Amino acid sequence: MASPSTLASCARVFKRWKEPALDMLWMDISDLHVLFQLLAPMELDDGTWKFSSAETPLQWDRFDYYAEKLHRFEYKNAEDDGDDEDEDAPPLGISEDTWTTIARVRRHLPLLPKLTFLQWQSIHTTDILLFLSPSLMELKLIIRQFPPQITGHHSFCFGQLLQQCATKSPGLKKFILQTQLNILMVQNELSSFLQSLPGLEMIMLPYFTPRSHQLLTAISHLPNLRRLETLVWSSVIKEIPPIDNTLFDGTFPALTEVDLHTQLDDIQHVLQNPNFPCTLKTLVIRSVPPITSFLLWNMISQVSKLNILKDCSSTSARLHLQLRKCRTTMFLYCSKPYHQ
């Protein structure tokens, strides 16, 4: 792919290449101030971007022209910098006054009508409503915490946010949630959200999610869900709770990939369930201590009887077993479906 400078040069010099070059140049952005500068000049003020003058009229025609070219958008607020070590400098956010101005004088919603991917990392979750659109296919929410003034209202605020996401973007196919919120406190809201999106094909949630039977039930009835992943994201949670292994016949009808972070003795209870999905092609287990030889070989023995290999409709199925905090990574591969 050509560099941004090359694409910009093509757009300026060659009339025939202008639109294709601009489409590529504006397809994916992460610096929101670059987009908002299309409305009016901006300047830095105490680490945030704001409009240089409140008197300057906003150029919505110019903004809309470029906004329709945007398909992927990632936003990270400076106040939510967290502990990321791979970034050279913290991101620069947008001032509250600028958000208020845009929300008040906007021509229409959404601001980015052709957006298909949105990653939002900010404690200010109301601003995301400007970007939710029917075209959105993938949503990634990174919410470390809510602002202090609403600390006691997590459930209400989180529920409102998810309801808006489902209403404004009903065609979501991928949903990723990374949060330090206690999932058990918002399981009602999260369950309702997932149930309202039958088109979901991939879900990634914090690793302590399976403790909630209500949430697991909501996920298991999604007709198009093909990939389910739980991940360790928050260091605040010190222990991994037991997995709820209650599964019923007909659950997870389309599931082909599962990636779980759990303990070996816990996952065995899940694998032993006769209603464990037999449509799986890939099962990834990221085990945490304690890891003993007995647990490991018992796990391998259980895999040999695994229901996912019994009636698998594909020509092959495989199990990838990864041991965390251990130098050994095991790959178990079955070239043909297992039959008793």
CSV table of C-alpha atoms in Angstrom, one decimal:
chain,number,residue,atom,x,y,z
A,1,MET,CA,0.0,0.0,0.0
A,2,ALA,CA,1.3,3.5,-0.8
A,3,SER,CA,2.3,5.8,1.9
A,4,PRO,CA,0.0,8.7,3.0
A,5,SER,CA,2.4,11.2,1.4
A,6,THR,CA,2.3,9.4,-1.9
A,7,LEU,CA,-1.5,9.1,-1.8
A,8,ALA,CA,-1.8,12.8,-1.0
A,9,SER,CA,0.5,13.7,-3.9
A,10,CYS,CA,-1.6,11.5,-6.3
A,11,ALA,CA,-4.8,13.2,-5.1
A,12,ARG,CA,-3.2,16.7,-5.9
A,13,VAL,CA,-1.5,15.9,-9.1
A,14,PHE,CA,-3.6,13.4,-11.1
A,15,LYS,CA,-7.3,14.2,-11.5
A,16,ARG,CA,-8.1,10.6,-12.5
A,17,TRP,CA,-6.4,9.3,-9.3
A,18,LYS,CA,-7.9,11.9,-7.0
A,19,GLU,CA,-10.9,10.0,-5.7
A,20,PRO,CA,-9.2,6.6,-5.4
A,21,ALA,CA,-6.3,8.1,-3.6
A,22,LEU,CA,-8.5,10.1,-1.2
A,23,ASP,CA,-10.5,7.0,-0.5
A,24,MET,CA,-7.4,5.1,0.5
A,25,LEU,CA,-6.0,8.0,2.5
A,26,TRP,CA,-9.1,8.6,4.6
A,27,MET,CA,-10.2,4.9,4.9
A,28,ASP,CA,-8.6,4.5,8.4
A,29,ILE,CA,-7.7,7.2,10.9
A,30,SER,CA,-6.9,7.3,14.6
A,31,ASP,CA,-6.2,11.0,15.1
A,32,LEU,CA,-9.6,12.5,15.6
A,33,HIS,CA,-8.4,16.1,15.5
A,34,VAL,CA,-7.3,15.5,11.9
A,35,LEU,CA,-10.9,14.8,11.0
A,36,PHE,CA,-12.3,17.7,13.1
A,37,GLN,CA,-9.9,20.1,11.6
A,38,LEU,CA,-11.9,19.8,8.4
A,39,LEU,CA,-14.6,21.7,10.2
A,40,ALA,CA,-12.4,24.6,11.5
A,41,PRO,CA,-8.8,25.3,12.6
A,42,MET,CA,-7.8,23.6,15.8
A,43,GLU,CA,-5.1,24.2,18.4
A,44,LEU,CA,-3.7,22.4,21.4
A,45,ASP,CA,-4.8,23.7,24.8
A,46,ASP,CA,-3.4,21.9,27.9
A,47,GLY,CA,-3.0,18.6,26.2
A,48,THR,CA,-6.4,18.6,24.3
A,49,TRP,CA,-7.5,19.8,20.9
A,50,LYS,CA,-10.1,22.5,20.6
A,51,PHE,CA,-11.4,24.9,17.9
A,52,SER,CA,-9.1,27.9,17.6
A,53,SER,CA,-12.1,30.3,17.6
A,54,ALA,CA,-15.7,29.8,18.7
A,55,GLU,CA,-16.7,32.4,16.1
A,56,THR,CA,-15.4,30.5,13.1
A,57,PRO,CA,-18.3,28.8,11.2
A,58,LEU,CA,-18.0,25.1,10.8
A,59,GLN,CA,-17.5,23.8,7.2
A,60,TRP,CA,-19.9,20.9,7.2
A,61,ASP,CA,-19.8,20.4,3.4
A,62,ARG,CA,-16.1,19.8,3.5
A,63,PHE,CA,-16.4,17.6,6.5
A,64,ASP,CA,-19.1,15.4,5.0
A,65,TYR,CA,-17.1,14.9,1.8
A,66,TYR,CA,-14.3,13.2,3.7
A,67,ALA,CA,-16.4,11.6,6.4
A,68,GLU,CA,-18.1,9.4,3.8
A,69,LYS,CA,-14.7,7.9,2.9
A,70,LEU,CA,-13.9,6.7,6.4
A,71,HIS,CA,-14.4,3.0,7.2
A,72,ARG,CA,-12.2,2.4,10.2
A,73,PHE,CA,-11.8,4.6,13.2
A,74,GLU,CA,-9.9,4.2,16.5
A,75,TYR,CA,-10.1,6.7,19.3
A,76,LYS,CA,-8.2,6.8,22.5
A,77,ASN,CA,-8.6,9.6,25.0
A,78,ALA,CA,-5.5,10.9,26.8
A,79,GLU,CA,-7.3,10.5,30.2
A,80,ASP,CA,-7.4,6.7,29.5
A,81,ASP,CA,-3.8,6.2,28.7
A,82,GLY,CA,-3.5,3.4,31.3
A,83,ASP,CA,-0.4,1.2,31.4
A,84,ASP,CA,0.3,0.7,27.7
A,85,GLU,CA,4.0,0.4,27.2
A,86,ASP,CA,4.2,0.2,23.4
A,87,GLU,CA,3.3,3.8,22.8
A,88,ASP,CA,5.9,6.5,22.7
A,89,ALA,CA,3.6,9.3,23.9
A,90,PRO,CA,0.1,9.5,25.4
A,91,PRO,CA,-2.7,10.3,22.9
A,92,LEU,CA,-4.1,13.8,22.6
A,93,GLY,CA,-7.9,13.9,23.3
A,94,ILE,CA,-10.6,16.3,22.2
A,95,SER,CA,-11.7,19.0,24.6
A,96,GLU,CA,-15.1,18.8,26.2
A,97,ASP,CA,-16.2,22.1,24.7
A,98,THR,CA,-15.4,20.8,21.2
A,99,TRP,CA,-17.5,17.7,21.7
A,100,THR,CA,-20.3,19.8,23.0
A,101,THR,CA,-20.1,22.2,20.0
A,102,ILE,CA,-20.1,19.3,17.4
A,103,ALA,CA,-23.0,17.5,19.1
A,104,ARG,CA,-25.0,20.8,19.2
A,105,VAL,CA,-24.6,22.0,15.7
A,106,ARG,CA,-24.2,18.7,13.8
A,107,ARG,CA,-26.1,18.3,10.6
A,108,HIS,CA,-26.9,14.7,11.0
A,109,LEU,CA,-26.0,11.5,12.8
A,110,PRO,CA,-23.9,9.5,12.4
A,111,LEU,CA,-21.0,11.7,11.6
A,112,LEU,CA,-19.3,8.8,9.8
A,113,PRO,CA,-22.1,7.1,7.8
A,114,LYS,CA,-19.9,4.4,6.2
A,115,LEU,CA,-18.0,3.3,9.2
A,116,THR,CA,-17.5,-0.4,9.5
A,117,PHE,CA,-15.0,-0.7,12.4
A,118,LEU,CA,-14.9,1.4,15.6
A,119,GLN,CA,-12.5,1.1,18.5
A,120,TRP,CA,-13.4,3.3,21.4
A,121,GLN,CA,-11.1,3.7,24.4
A,122,SER,CA,-12.3,6.5,26.7
A,123,ILE,CA,-14.1,6.9,30.0
A,124,HIS,CA,-16.4,9.4,28.3
A,125,THR,CA,-18.8,6.9,26.7
A,126,THR,CA,-21.5,9.4,25.6
A,127,ASP,CA,-19.3,10.8,22.8
A,128,ILE,CA,-19.3,7.5,21.0
A,129,LEU,CA,-23.0,8.0,20.1
A,130,LEU,CA,-21.8,10.5,17.4
A,131,PHE,CA,-20.2,7.6,15.5
A,132,LEU,CA,-22.5,4.6,15.9
A,133,SER,CA,-24.1,3.8,12.5
A,134,PRO,CA,-26.1,1.1,10.8
A,135,SER,CA,-23.1,0.3,8.7
A,136,LEU,CA,-21.0,-0.6,11.7
A,137,MET,CA,-19.9,-4.3,11.6
A,138,GLU,CA,-17.2,-4.4,14.4
A,139,LEU,CA,-17.2,-2.6,17.7
A,140,LYS,CA,-14.4,-2.7,20.3
A,141,LEU,CA,-15.0,-1.0,23.6
A,142,ILE,CA,-12.1,-0.5,26.0
A,143,ILE,CA,-13.6,0.9,29.2
A,144,ARG,CA,-11.2,0.8,32.1
A,145,GLN,CA,-13.6,2.7,34.4
A,146,PHE,CA,-16.3,5.3,34.4
A,147,PRO,CA,-15.8,9.0,35.5
A,148,PRO,CA,-15.7,9.4,39.3
A,149,GLN,CA,-19.0,11.3,39.3
A,150,ILE,CA,-20.9,8.3,38.1
A,151,THR,CA,-18.9,5.6,40.0
A,152,GLY,CA,-22.0,4.4,41.8
A,153,HIS,CA,-24.1,4.1,38.6
A,154,HIS,CA,-22.0,1.6,36.6
A,155,SER,CA,-24.9,-0.6,35.7
A,156,PHE,CA,-27.2,2.2,34.6
A,157,CYS,CA,-24.5,4.0,32.5
A,158,PHE,CA,-23.2,0.7,30.9
A,159,GLY,CA,-26.7,-0.4,30.2
A,160,GLN,CA,-27.6,2.8,28.5
A,161,LEU,CA,-24.4,2.7,26.4
A,162,LEU,CA,-25.0,-0.9,25.2
A,163,GLN,CA,-28.7,-0.2,24.4
A,164,GLN,CA,-27.6,2.7,22.2
A,165,CYS,CA,-25.0,0.5,20.5
A,166,ALA,CA,-27.6,-2.1,19.7
A,167,THR,CA,-30.2,0.4,18.5
A,168,LYS,CA,-27.9,2.4,16.3
A,169,SER,CA,-25.7,-0.5,15.0
A,170,PRO,CA,-28.0,-3.5,14.7
A,171,GLY,CA,-25.9,-5.2,12.1
A,172,LEU,CA,-22.9,-5.8,14.4
A,173,LYS,CA,-21.0,-9.0,13.6
A,174,LYS,CA,-18.0,-8.6,16.0
A,175,PHE,CA,-18.1,-7.3,19.6
A,176,ILE,CA,-15.0,-7.0,21.8
A,177,LEU,CA,-15.2,-5.7,25.4
A,178,GLN,CA,-12.2,-4.9,27.5
A,179,THR,CA,-13.1,-3.5,30.9
A,180,GLN,CA,-12.2,-3.4,34.6
A,181,LEU,CA,-15.9,-3.3,35.5
A,182,ASN,CA,-17.3,-6.2,37.5
A,183,ILE,CA,-19.1,-8.2,34.8
A,184,LEU,CA,-21.4,-9.7,37.4
A,185,MET,CA,-22.7,-6.2,38.2
A,186,VAL,CA,-23.7,-5.5,34.6
A,187,GLN,CA,-24.6,-9.1,33.5
A,188,ASN,CA,-28.3,-8.1,32.9
A,189,GLU,CA,-27.4,-5.3,30.6
A,190,LEU,CA,-24.7,-7.2,28.7
A,191,SER,CA,-27.0,-10.2,28.3
A,192,SER,CA,-29.8,-8.1,26.9
A,193,PHE,CA,-27.4,-6.4,24.5
A,194,LEU,CA,-26.0,-9.7,23.1
A,195,GLN,CA,-29.5,-11.2,22.8
A,196,SER,CA,-30.6,-8.2,20.7
A,197,LEU,CA,-27.9,-8.8,18.1
A,198,PRO,CA,-28.6,-12.2,16.5
A,199,GLY,CA,-26.1,-11.5,13.7
A,200,LEU,CA,-23.1,-11.6,16.0
A,201,GLU,CA,-20.4,-14.0,14.7
A,202,MET,CA,-17.6,-13.2,17.1
A,203,ILE,CA,-17.5,-12.2,20.8
A,204,MET,CA,-14.5,-11.4,22.9
A,205,LEU,CA,-15.1,-10.8,26.6
A,206,PRO,CA,-13.1,-10.6,29.9
A,207,TYR,CA,-12.0,-13.9,31.2
A,208,PHE,CA,-14.2,-13.9,34.3
A,209,THR,CA,-17.3,-13.7,32.1
A,210,PRO,CA,-18.1,-17.5,32.2
A,211,ARG,CA,-18.9,-17.3,35.9
A,212,SER,CA,-22.2,-15.7,34.9
A,213,HIS,CA,-24.7,-18.4,34.0
A,214,GLN,CA,-27.1,-15.8,32.7
A,215,LEU,CA,-24.5,-14.3,30.4
A,216,LEU,CA,-23.4,-17.7,29.2
A,217,THR,CA,-27.0,-18.7,28.4
A,218,ALA,CA,-27.4,-15.5,26.4
A,219,ILE,CA,-24.3,-16.2,24.4
A,220,SER,CA,-25.1,-19.8,23.8
A,221,HIS,CA,-28.4,-19.0,22.0
A,222,LEU,CA,-26.8,-16.7,19.4
A,223,PRO,CA,-27.6,-18.5,16.1
A,224,ASN,CA,-24.6,-17.2,14.1
A,225,LEU,CA,-21.9,-17.1,16.7
A,226,ARG,CA,-18.8,-18.8,15.3
A,227,ARG,CA,-16.0,-17.6,17.6
A,228,LEU,CA,-16.0,-17.0,21.4
A,229,GLU,CA,-12.9,-15.8,23.2
A,230,THR,CA,-12.3,-14.8,26.8
A,231,LEU,CA,-9.1,-12.9,27.6
A,232,VAL,CA,-7.0,-11.7,30.5
A,233,TRP,CA,-6.9,-7.9,30.2
A,234,SER,CA,-7.3,-6.5,33.7
A,235,SER,CA,-4.6,-7.0,36.3
A,236,VAL,CA,-7.1,-5.9,39.0
A,237,ILE,CA,-8.8,-9.3,38.9
A,238,LYS,CA,-6.5,-11.6,40.9
A,239,GLU,CA,-8.2,-14.9,40.6
A,240,ILE,CA,-10.0,-16.7,37.8
A,241,PRO,CA,-13.4,-18.0,39.0
A,242,PRO,CA,-14.8,-21.4,38.1
A,243,ILE,CA,-16.4,-21.8,34.8
A,244,ASP,CA,-20.1,-22.5,34.7
A,245,ASN,CA,-20.4,-25.7,32.6
A,246,THR,CA,-24.2,-25.8,32.3
A,247,LEU,CA,-25.0,-26.4,28.7
A,248,PHE,CA,-28.2,-27.6,27.1
A,249,ASP,CA,-28.9,-29.5,23.9
A,250,GLY,CA,-28.9,-27.1,20.9
A,251,THR,CA,-26.8,-24.4,22.4
A,252,PHE,CA,-24.0,-22.8,20.4
A,253,PRO,CA,-25.4,-24.1,17.1
A,254,ALA,CA,-22.7,-22.5,14.8
A,255,LEU,CA,-19.7,-22.3,17.1
A,256,THR,CA,-16.4,-23.3,15.4
A,257,GLU,CA,-13.7,-21.6,17.5
A,258,VAL,CA,-13.3,-21.3,21.3
A,259,ASP,CA,-10.4,-19.6,23.0
A,260,LEU,CA,-10.6,-19.8,26.9
A,261,HIS,CA,-8.3,-18.6,29.6
A,262,THR,CA,-8.9,-20.9,32.5
A,263,GLN,CA,-7.5,-23.7,34.8
A,264,LEU,CA,-7.0,-27.2,33.5
A,265,ASP,CA,-9.3,-28.8,36.1
A,266,ASP,CA,-12.0,-26.3,35.3
A,267,ILE,CA,-12.0,-26.8,31.6
A,268,GLN,CA,-12.3,-30.6,32.0
A,269,HIS,CA,-15.7,-30.1,33.6
A,270,VAL,CA,-16.8,-28.2,30.5
A,271,LEU,CA,-15.4,-30.7,28.1
A,272,GLN,CA,-17.2,-33.6,29.9
A,273,ASN,CA,-20.6,-32.0,29.3
A,274,PRO,CA,-22.4,-34.1,26.7
A,275,ASN,CA,-23.9,-30.9,25.1
A,276,PHE,CA,-20.5,-29.3,24.5
A,277,PRO,CA,-20.6,-28.1,20.9
A,278,CYS,CA,-19.6,-30.7,18.3
A,279,THR,CA,-19.3,-28.1,15.6
A,280,LEU,CA,-15.9,-26.9,16.9
A,281,LYS,CA,-12.9,-27.0,14.6
A,282,THR,CA,-10.5,-25.2,17.0
A,283,LEU,CA,-10.3,-25.1,20.8
A,284,VAL,CA,-7.6,-23.0,22.5
A,285,ILE,CA,-7.0,-23.4,26.2
A,286,ARG,CA,-4.7,-20.9,27.9
A,287,SER,CA,-4.0,-22.5,31.2
A,288,VAL,CA,-2.9,-20.8,34.3
A,289,PRO,CA,-1.1,-22.2,37.4
A,290,PRO,CA,-1.3,-24.6,39.1
A,291,ILE,CA,-0.2,-26.9,36.3
A,292,THR,CA,0.8,-30.4,37.4
A,293,SER,CA,1.7,-33.5,35.4
A,294,PHE,CA,-1.4,-35.2,36.6
A,295,LEU,CA,-3.7,-32.4,35.4
A,296,LEU,CA,-1.9,-32.3,32.1
A,297,TRP,CA,-2.1,-36.0,31.3
A,298,ASN,CA,-5.6,-36.1,32.6
A,299,MET,CA,-6.5,-33.3,30.2
A,300,ILE,CA,-4.9,-35.2,27.3
A,301,SER,CA,-6.9,-38.2,28.2
A,302,GLN,CA,-10.1,-36.2,28.3
A,303,VAL,CA,-9.3,-34.7,24.9
A,304,SER,CA,-9.1,-38.2,23.4
A,305,LYS,CA,-12.8,-38.6,24.3
A,306,LEU,CA,-13.7,-35.1,23.3
A,307,ASN,CA,-17.2,-34.6,21.9
A,308,ILE,CA,-16.1,-32.0,19.5
A,309,LEU,CA,-14.2,-34.7,17.5
A,310,LYS,CA,-17.0,-37.2,17.7
A,311,ASP,CA,-19.5,-35.8,15.2
A,312,CYS,CA,-17.4,-33.0,13.6
A,313,SER,CA,-18.7,-32.3,10.1
A,314,SER,CA,-15.3,-31.0,8.8
A,315,THR,CA,-12.5,-33.2,7.5
A,316,SER,CA,-10.3,-32.3,10.4
A,317,ALA,CA,-10.4,-30.9,13.9
A,318,ARG,CA,-7.6,-29.7,16.1
A,319,LEU,CA,-6.9,-28.8,19.7
A,320,HIS,CA,-4.3,-26.2,20.6
A,321,LEU,CA,-3.4,-26.4,24.3
A,322,GLN,CA,-1.3,-23.4,25.5
A,323,LEU,CA,0.2,-23.5,29.0
A,324,ARG,CA,0.7,-20.0,30.4
A,325,LYS,CA,3.8,-19.3,32.5
A,326,CYS,CA,5.2,-22.5,31.2
A,327,ARG,CA,7.9,-23.0,28.4
A,328,THR,CA,6.0,-25.9,26.9
A,329,THR,CA,3.3,-25.3,24.4
A,330,MET,CA,1.5,-28.4,23.1
A,331,PHE,CA,-0.4,-28.9,19.9
A,332,LEU,CA,-2.7,-31.9,19.5
A,333,TYR,CA,-4.0,-32.5,16.0
A,334,CYS,CA,-6.5,-35.0,14.8
A,335,SER,CA,-6.5,-35.5,11.0
A,336,LYS,CA,-9.9,-37.3,10.9
A,337,PRO,CA,-13.1,-36.8,13.0
A,338,TYR,CA,-13.1,-39.0,16.0
A,339,HIS,CA,-15.7,-41.8,16.2
A,340,GLN,CA,-16.4,-44.0,19.2
